[in-house]
mmCIF file with all atom_site columns, C-alpha atoms in Angstrom:
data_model
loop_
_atom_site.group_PDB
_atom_site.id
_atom_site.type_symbol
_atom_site.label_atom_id
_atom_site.label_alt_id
_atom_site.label_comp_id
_atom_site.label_asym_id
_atom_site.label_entity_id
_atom_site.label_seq_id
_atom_site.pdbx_PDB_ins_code
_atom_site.Cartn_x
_atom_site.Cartn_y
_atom_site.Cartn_z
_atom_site.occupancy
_atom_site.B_iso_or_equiv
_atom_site.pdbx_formal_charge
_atom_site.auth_seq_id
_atom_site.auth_comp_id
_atom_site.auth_asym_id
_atom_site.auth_atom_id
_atom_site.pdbx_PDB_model_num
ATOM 1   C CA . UNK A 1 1   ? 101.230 110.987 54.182  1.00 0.00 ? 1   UNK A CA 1
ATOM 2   C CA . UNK A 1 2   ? 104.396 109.053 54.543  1.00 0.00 ? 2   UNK A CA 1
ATOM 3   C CA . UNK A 1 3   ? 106.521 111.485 56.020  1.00 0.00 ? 3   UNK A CA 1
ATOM 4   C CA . UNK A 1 4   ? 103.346 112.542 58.366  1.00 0.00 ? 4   UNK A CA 1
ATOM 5   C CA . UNK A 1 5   ? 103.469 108.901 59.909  1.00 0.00 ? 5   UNK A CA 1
ATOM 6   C CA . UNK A 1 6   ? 107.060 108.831 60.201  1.00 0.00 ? 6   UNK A CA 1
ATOM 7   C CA . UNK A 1 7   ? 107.471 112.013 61.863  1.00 0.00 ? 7   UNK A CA 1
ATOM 8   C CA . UNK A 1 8   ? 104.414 111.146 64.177  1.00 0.00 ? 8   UNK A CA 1
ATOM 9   C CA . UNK A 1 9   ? 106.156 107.380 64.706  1.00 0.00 ? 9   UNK A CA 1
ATOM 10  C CA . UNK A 1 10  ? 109.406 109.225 65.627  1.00 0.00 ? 10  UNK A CA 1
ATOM 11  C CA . UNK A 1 11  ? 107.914 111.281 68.081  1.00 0.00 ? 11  UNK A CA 1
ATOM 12  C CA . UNK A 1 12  ? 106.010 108.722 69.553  1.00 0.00 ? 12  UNK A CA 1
ATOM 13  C CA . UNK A 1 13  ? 109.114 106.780 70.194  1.00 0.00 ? 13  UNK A CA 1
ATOM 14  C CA . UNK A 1 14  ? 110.827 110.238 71.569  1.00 0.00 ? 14  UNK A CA 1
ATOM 15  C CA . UNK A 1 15  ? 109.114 109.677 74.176  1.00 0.00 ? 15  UNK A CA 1
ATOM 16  C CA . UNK A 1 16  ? 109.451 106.168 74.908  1.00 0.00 ? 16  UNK A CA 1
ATOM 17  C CA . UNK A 1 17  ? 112.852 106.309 75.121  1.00 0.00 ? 17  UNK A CA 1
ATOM 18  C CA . UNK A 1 18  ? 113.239 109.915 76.959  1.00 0.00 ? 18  UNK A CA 1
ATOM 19  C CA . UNK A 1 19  ? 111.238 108.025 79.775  1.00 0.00 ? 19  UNK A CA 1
ATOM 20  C CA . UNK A 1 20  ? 113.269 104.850 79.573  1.00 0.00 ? 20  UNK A CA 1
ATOM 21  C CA . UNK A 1 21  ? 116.007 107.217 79.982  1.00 0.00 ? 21  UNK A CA 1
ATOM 22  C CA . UNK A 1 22  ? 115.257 109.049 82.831  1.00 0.00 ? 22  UNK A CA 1
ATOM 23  C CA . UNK A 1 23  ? 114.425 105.848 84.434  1.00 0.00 ? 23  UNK A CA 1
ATOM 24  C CA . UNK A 1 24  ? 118.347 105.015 83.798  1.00 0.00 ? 24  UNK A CA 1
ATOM 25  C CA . UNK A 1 25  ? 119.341 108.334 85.051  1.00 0.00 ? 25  UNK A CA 1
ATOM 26  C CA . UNK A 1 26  ? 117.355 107.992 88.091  1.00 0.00 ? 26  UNK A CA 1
ATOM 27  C CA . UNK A 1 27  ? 117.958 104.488 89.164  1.00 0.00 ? 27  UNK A CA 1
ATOM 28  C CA . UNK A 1 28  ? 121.829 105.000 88.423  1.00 0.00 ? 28  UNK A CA 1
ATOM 29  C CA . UNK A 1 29  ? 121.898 107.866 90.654  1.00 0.00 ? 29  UNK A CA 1
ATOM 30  C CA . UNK A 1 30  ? 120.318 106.295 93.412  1.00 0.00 ? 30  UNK A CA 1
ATOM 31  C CA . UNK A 1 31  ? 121.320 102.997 93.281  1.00 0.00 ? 31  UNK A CA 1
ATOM 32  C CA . UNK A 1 32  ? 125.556 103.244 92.772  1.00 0.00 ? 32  UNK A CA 1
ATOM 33  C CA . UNK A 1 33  ? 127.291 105.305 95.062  1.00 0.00 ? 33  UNK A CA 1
ATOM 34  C CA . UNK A 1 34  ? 129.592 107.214 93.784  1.00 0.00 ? 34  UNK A CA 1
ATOM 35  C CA . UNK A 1 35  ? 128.453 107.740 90.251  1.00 0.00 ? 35  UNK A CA 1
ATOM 36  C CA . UNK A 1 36  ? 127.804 111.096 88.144  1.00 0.00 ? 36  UNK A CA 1
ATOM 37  C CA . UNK A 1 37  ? 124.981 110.895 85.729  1.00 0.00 ? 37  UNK A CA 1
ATOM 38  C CA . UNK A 1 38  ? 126.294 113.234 82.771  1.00 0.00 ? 38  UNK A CA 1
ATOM 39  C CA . UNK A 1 39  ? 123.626 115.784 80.968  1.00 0.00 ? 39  UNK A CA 1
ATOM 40  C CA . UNK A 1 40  ? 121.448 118.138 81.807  1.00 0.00 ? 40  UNK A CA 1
ATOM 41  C CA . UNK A 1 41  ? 117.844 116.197 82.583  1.00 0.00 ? 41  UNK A CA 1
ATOM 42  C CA . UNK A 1 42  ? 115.667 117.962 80.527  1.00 0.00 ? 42  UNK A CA 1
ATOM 43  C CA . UNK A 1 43  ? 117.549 119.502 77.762  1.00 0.00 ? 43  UNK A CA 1
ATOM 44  C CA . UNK A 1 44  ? 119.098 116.510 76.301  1.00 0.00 ? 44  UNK A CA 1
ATOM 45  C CA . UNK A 1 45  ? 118.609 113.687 73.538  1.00 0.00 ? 45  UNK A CA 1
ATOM 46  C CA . UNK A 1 46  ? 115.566 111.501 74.328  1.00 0.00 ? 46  UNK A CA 1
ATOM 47  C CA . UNK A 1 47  ? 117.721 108.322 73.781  1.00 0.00 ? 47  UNK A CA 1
ATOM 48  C CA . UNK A 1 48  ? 121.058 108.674 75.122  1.00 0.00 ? 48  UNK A CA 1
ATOM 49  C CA . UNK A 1 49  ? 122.600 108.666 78.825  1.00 0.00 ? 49  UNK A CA 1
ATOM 50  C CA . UNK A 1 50  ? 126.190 108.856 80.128  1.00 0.00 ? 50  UNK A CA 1
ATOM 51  C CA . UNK A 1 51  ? 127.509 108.256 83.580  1.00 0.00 ? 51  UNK A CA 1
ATOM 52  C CA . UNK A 1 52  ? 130.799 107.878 85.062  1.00 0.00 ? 52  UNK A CA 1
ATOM 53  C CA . UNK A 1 53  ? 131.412 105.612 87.696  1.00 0.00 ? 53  UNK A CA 1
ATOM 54  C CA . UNK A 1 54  ? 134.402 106.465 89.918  1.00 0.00 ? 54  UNK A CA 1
ATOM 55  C CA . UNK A 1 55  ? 137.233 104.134 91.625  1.00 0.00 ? 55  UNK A CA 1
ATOM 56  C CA . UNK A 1 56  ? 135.757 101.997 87.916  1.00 0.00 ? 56  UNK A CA 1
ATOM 57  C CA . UNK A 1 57  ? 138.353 101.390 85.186  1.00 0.00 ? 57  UNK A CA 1
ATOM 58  C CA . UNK A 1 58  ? 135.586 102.558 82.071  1.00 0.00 ? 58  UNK A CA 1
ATOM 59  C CA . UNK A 1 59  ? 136.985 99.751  79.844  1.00 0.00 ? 59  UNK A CA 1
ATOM 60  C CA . UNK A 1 60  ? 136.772 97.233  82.581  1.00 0.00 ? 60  UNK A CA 1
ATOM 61  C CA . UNK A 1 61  ? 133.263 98.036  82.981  1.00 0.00 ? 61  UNK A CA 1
ATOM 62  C CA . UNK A 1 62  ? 132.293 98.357  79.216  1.00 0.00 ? 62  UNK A CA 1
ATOM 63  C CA . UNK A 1 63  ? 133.918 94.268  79.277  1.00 0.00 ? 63  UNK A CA 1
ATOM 64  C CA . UNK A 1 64  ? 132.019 93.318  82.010  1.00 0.00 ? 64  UNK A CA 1
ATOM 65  C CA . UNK A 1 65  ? 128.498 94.974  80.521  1.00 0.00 ? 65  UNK A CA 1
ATOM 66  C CA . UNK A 1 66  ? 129.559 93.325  77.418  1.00 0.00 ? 66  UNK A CA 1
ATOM 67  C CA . UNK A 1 67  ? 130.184 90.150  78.802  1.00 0.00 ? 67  UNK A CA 1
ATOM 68  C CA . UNK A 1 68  ? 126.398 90.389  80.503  1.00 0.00 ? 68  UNK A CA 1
ATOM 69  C CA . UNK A 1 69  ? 124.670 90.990  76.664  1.00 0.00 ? 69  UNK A CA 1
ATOM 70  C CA . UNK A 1 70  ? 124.878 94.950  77.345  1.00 0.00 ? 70  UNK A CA 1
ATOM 71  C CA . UNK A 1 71  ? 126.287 96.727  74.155  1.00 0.00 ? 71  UNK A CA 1
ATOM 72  C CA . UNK A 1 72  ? 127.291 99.748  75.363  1.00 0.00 ? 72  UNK A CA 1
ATOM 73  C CA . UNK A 1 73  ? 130.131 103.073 74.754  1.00 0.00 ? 73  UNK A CA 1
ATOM 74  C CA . UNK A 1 74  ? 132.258 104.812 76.576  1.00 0.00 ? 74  UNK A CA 1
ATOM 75  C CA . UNK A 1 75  ? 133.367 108.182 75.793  1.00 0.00 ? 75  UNK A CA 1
ATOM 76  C CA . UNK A 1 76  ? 131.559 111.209 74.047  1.00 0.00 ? 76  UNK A CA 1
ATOM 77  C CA . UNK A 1 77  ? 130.333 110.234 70.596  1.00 0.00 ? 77  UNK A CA 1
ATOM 78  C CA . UNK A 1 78  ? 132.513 112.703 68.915  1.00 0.00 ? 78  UNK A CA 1
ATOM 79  C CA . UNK A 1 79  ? 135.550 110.847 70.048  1.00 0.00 ? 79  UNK A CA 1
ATOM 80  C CA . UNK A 1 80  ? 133.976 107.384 69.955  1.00 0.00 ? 80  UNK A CA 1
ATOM 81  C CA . UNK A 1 81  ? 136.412 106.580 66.855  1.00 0.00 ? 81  UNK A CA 1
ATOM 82  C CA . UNK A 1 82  ? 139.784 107.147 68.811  1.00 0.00 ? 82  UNK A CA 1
ATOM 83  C CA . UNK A 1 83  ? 141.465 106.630 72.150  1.00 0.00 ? 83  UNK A CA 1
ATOM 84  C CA . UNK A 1 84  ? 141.614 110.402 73.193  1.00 0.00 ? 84  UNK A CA 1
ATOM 85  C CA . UNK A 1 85  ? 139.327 111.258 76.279  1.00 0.00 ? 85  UNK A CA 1
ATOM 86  C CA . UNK A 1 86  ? 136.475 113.177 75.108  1.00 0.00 ? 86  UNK A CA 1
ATOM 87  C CA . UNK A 1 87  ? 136.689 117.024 74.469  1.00 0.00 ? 87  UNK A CA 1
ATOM 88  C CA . UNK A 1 88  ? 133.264 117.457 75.207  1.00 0.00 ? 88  UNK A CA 1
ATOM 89  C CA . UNK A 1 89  ? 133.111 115.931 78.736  1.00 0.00 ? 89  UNK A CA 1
ATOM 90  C CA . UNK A 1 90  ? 135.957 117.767 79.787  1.00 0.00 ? 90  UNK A CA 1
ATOM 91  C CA . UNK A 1 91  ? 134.320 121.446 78.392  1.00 0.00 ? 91  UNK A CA 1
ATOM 92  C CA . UNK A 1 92  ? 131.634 120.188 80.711  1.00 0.00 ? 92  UNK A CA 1
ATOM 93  C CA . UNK A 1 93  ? 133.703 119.813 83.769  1.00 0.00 ? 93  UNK A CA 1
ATOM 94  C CA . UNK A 1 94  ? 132.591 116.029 84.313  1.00 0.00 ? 94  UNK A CA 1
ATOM 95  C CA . UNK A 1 95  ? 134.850 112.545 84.345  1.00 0.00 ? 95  UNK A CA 1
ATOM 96  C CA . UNK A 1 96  ? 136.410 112.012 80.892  1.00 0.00 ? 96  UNK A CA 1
ATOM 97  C CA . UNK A 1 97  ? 137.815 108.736 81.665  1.00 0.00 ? 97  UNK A CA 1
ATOM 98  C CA . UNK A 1 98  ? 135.605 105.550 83.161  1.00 0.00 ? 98  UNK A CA 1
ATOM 99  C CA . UNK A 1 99  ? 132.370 106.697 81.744  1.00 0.00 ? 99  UNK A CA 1
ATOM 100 C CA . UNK A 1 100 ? 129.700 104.493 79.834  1.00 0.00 ? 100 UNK A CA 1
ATOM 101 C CA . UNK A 1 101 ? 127.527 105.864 77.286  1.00 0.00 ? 101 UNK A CA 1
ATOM 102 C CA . UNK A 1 102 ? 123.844 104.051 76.781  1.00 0.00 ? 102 UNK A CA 1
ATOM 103 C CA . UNK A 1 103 ? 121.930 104.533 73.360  1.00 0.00 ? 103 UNK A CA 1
ATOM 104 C CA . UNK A 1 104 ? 118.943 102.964 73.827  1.00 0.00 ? 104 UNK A CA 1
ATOM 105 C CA . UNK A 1 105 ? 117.168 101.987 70.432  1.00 0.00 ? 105 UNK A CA 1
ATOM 106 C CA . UNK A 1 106 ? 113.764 101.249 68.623  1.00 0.00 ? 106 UNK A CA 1
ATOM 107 C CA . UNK A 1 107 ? 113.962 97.837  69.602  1.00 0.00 ? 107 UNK A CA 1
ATOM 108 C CA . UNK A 1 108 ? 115.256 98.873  73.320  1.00 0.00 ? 108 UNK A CA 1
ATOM 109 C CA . UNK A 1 109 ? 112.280 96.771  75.641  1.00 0.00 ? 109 UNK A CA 1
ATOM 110 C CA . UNK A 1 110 ? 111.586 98.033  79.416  1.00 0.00 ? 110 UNK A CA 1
ATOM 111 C CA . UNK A 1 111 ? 112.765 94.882  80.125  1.00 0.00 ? 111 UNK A CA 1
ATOM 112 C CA . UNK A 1 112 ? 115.965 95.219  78.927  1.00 0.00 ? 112 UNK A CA 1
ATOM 113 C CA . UNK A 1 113 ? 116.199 98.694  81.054  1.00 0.00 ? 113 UNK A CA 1
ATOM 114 C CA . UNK A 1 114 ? 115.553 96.849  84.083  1.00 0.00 ? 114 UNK A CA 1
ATOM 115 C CA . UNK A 1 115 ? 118.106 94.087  83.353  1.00 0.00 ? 115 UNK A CA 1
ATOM 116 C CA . UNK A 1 116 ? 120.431 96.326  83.330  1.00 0.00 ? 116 UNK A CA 1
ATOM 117 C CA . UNK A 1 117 ? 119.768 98.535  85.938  1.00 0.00 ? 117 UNK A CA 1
ATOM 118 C CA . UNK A 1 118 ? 119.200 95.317  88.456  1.00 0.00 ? 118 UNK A CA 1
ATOM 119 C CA . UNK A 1 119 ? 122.678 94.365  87.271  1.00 0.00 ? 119 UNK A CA 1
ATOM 120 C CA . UNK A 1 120 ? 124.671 97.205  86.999  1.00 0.00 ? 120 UNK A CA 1
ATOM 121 C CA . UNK A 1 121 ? 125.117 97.789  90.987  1.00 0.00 ? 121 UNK A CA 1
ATOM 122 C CA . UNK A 1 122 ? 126.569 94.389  91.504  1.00 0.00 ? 122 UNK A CA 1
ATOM 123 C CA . UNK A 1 123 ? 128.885 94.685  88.085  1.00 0.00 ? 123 UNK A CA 1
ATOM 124 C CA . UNK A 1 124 ? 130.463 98.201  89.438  1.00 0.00 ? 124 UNK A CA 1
ATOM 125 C CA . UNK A 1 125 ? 130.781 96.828  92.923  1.00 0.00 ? 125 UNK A CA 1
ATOM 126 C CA . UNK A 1 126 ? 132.925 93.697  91.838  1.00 0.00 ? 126 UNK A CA 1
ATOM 127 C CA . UNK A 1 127 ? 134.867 95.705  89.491  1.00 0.00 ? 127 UNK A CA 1
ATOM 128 C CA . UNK A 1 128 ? 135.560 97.980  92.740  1.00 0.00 ? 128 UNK A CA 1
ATOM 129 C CA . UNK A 1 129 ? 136.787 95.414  94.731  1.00 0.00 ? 129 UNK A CA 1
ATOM 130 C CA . UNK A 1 130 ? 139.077 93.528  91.988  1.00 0.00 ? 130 UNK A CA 1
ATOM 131 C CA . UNK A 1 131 ? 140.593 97.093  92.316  1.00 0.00 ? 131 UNK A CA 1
ATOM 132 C CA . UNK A 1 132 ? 140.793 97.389  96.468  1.00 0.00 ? 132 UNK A CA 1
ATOM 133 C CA . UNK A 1 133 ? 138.000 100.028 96.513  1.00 0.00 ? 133 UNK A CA 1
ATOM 134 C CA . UNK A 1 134 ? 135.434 98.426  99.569  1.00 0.00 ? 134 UNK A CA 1
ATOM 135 C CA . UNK A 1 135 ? 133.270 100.650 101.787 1.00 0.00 ? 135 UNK A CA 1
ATOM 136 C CA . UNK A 1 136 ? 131.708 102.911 99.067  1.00 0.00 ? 136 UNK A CA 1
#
């Protein structure tokens, strides 16, 4: 009976987290330019979502997030332990460097989401001009 609740509490928060996700993957997307949102939509983990931004130093960003209250990753998790750029990202043809990975968590609110997402334009933009990149 135990395991039956569990494994009907896990997939219950599958799902709560696969739509907080595609929020993040849609909002990112359409909300900073010149990003790529890494992943096939569908096929993927229900709680995890990478995206690289370009002209954006990744560790720069990951500072600033950090420096906001947002604990987030950069990298592939396979690699999160050394300072290589990710294998995995390169097989799949995407930005290895200056990407942010986002594993949201049981305790992960909507609010949160949105906190992020209304901050994350402005955070990219000033790290873009600190480096010279204006007009994107």
């Amino acid at each position: 009976a135990s395991l039956r609740a569990a494994a009907a509490d896990a997939a219950a928060e599958a799902t709560r987290l696969a739509a907080l996700v595609d929020r993040v993957r849609a909002r990112v997307a359409a909300e900073v330019p010149d990003v790529e949102v890494v992943g096939d939509p569908v096929l993927r983990l229900p709680h995890l979502v990478t995206f690289s931004c370009l002209y954006v130093d990744g560790e720069a960003l990951l500072h600033a997030l950090d420096r906001r209250g947002f604990a987030v990753s950069s990298g592939s998790s396979c690699t999160s332990s050394t300072l290589r750029p990710s294998h995995v990202l390169e097989a799949m043809g995407v930005l290895s460097h200056g990407n942010v990975r986002i594993s949201l968590h049981r305790e992960t609110t909507e609010a949160d989401v949105e906190r992020f997402l209304a901050e994350l334009p402005g955070i990219v933009a000033e790290l873009r001009a600190e480096a010279g990149v204006v007009g994107l």
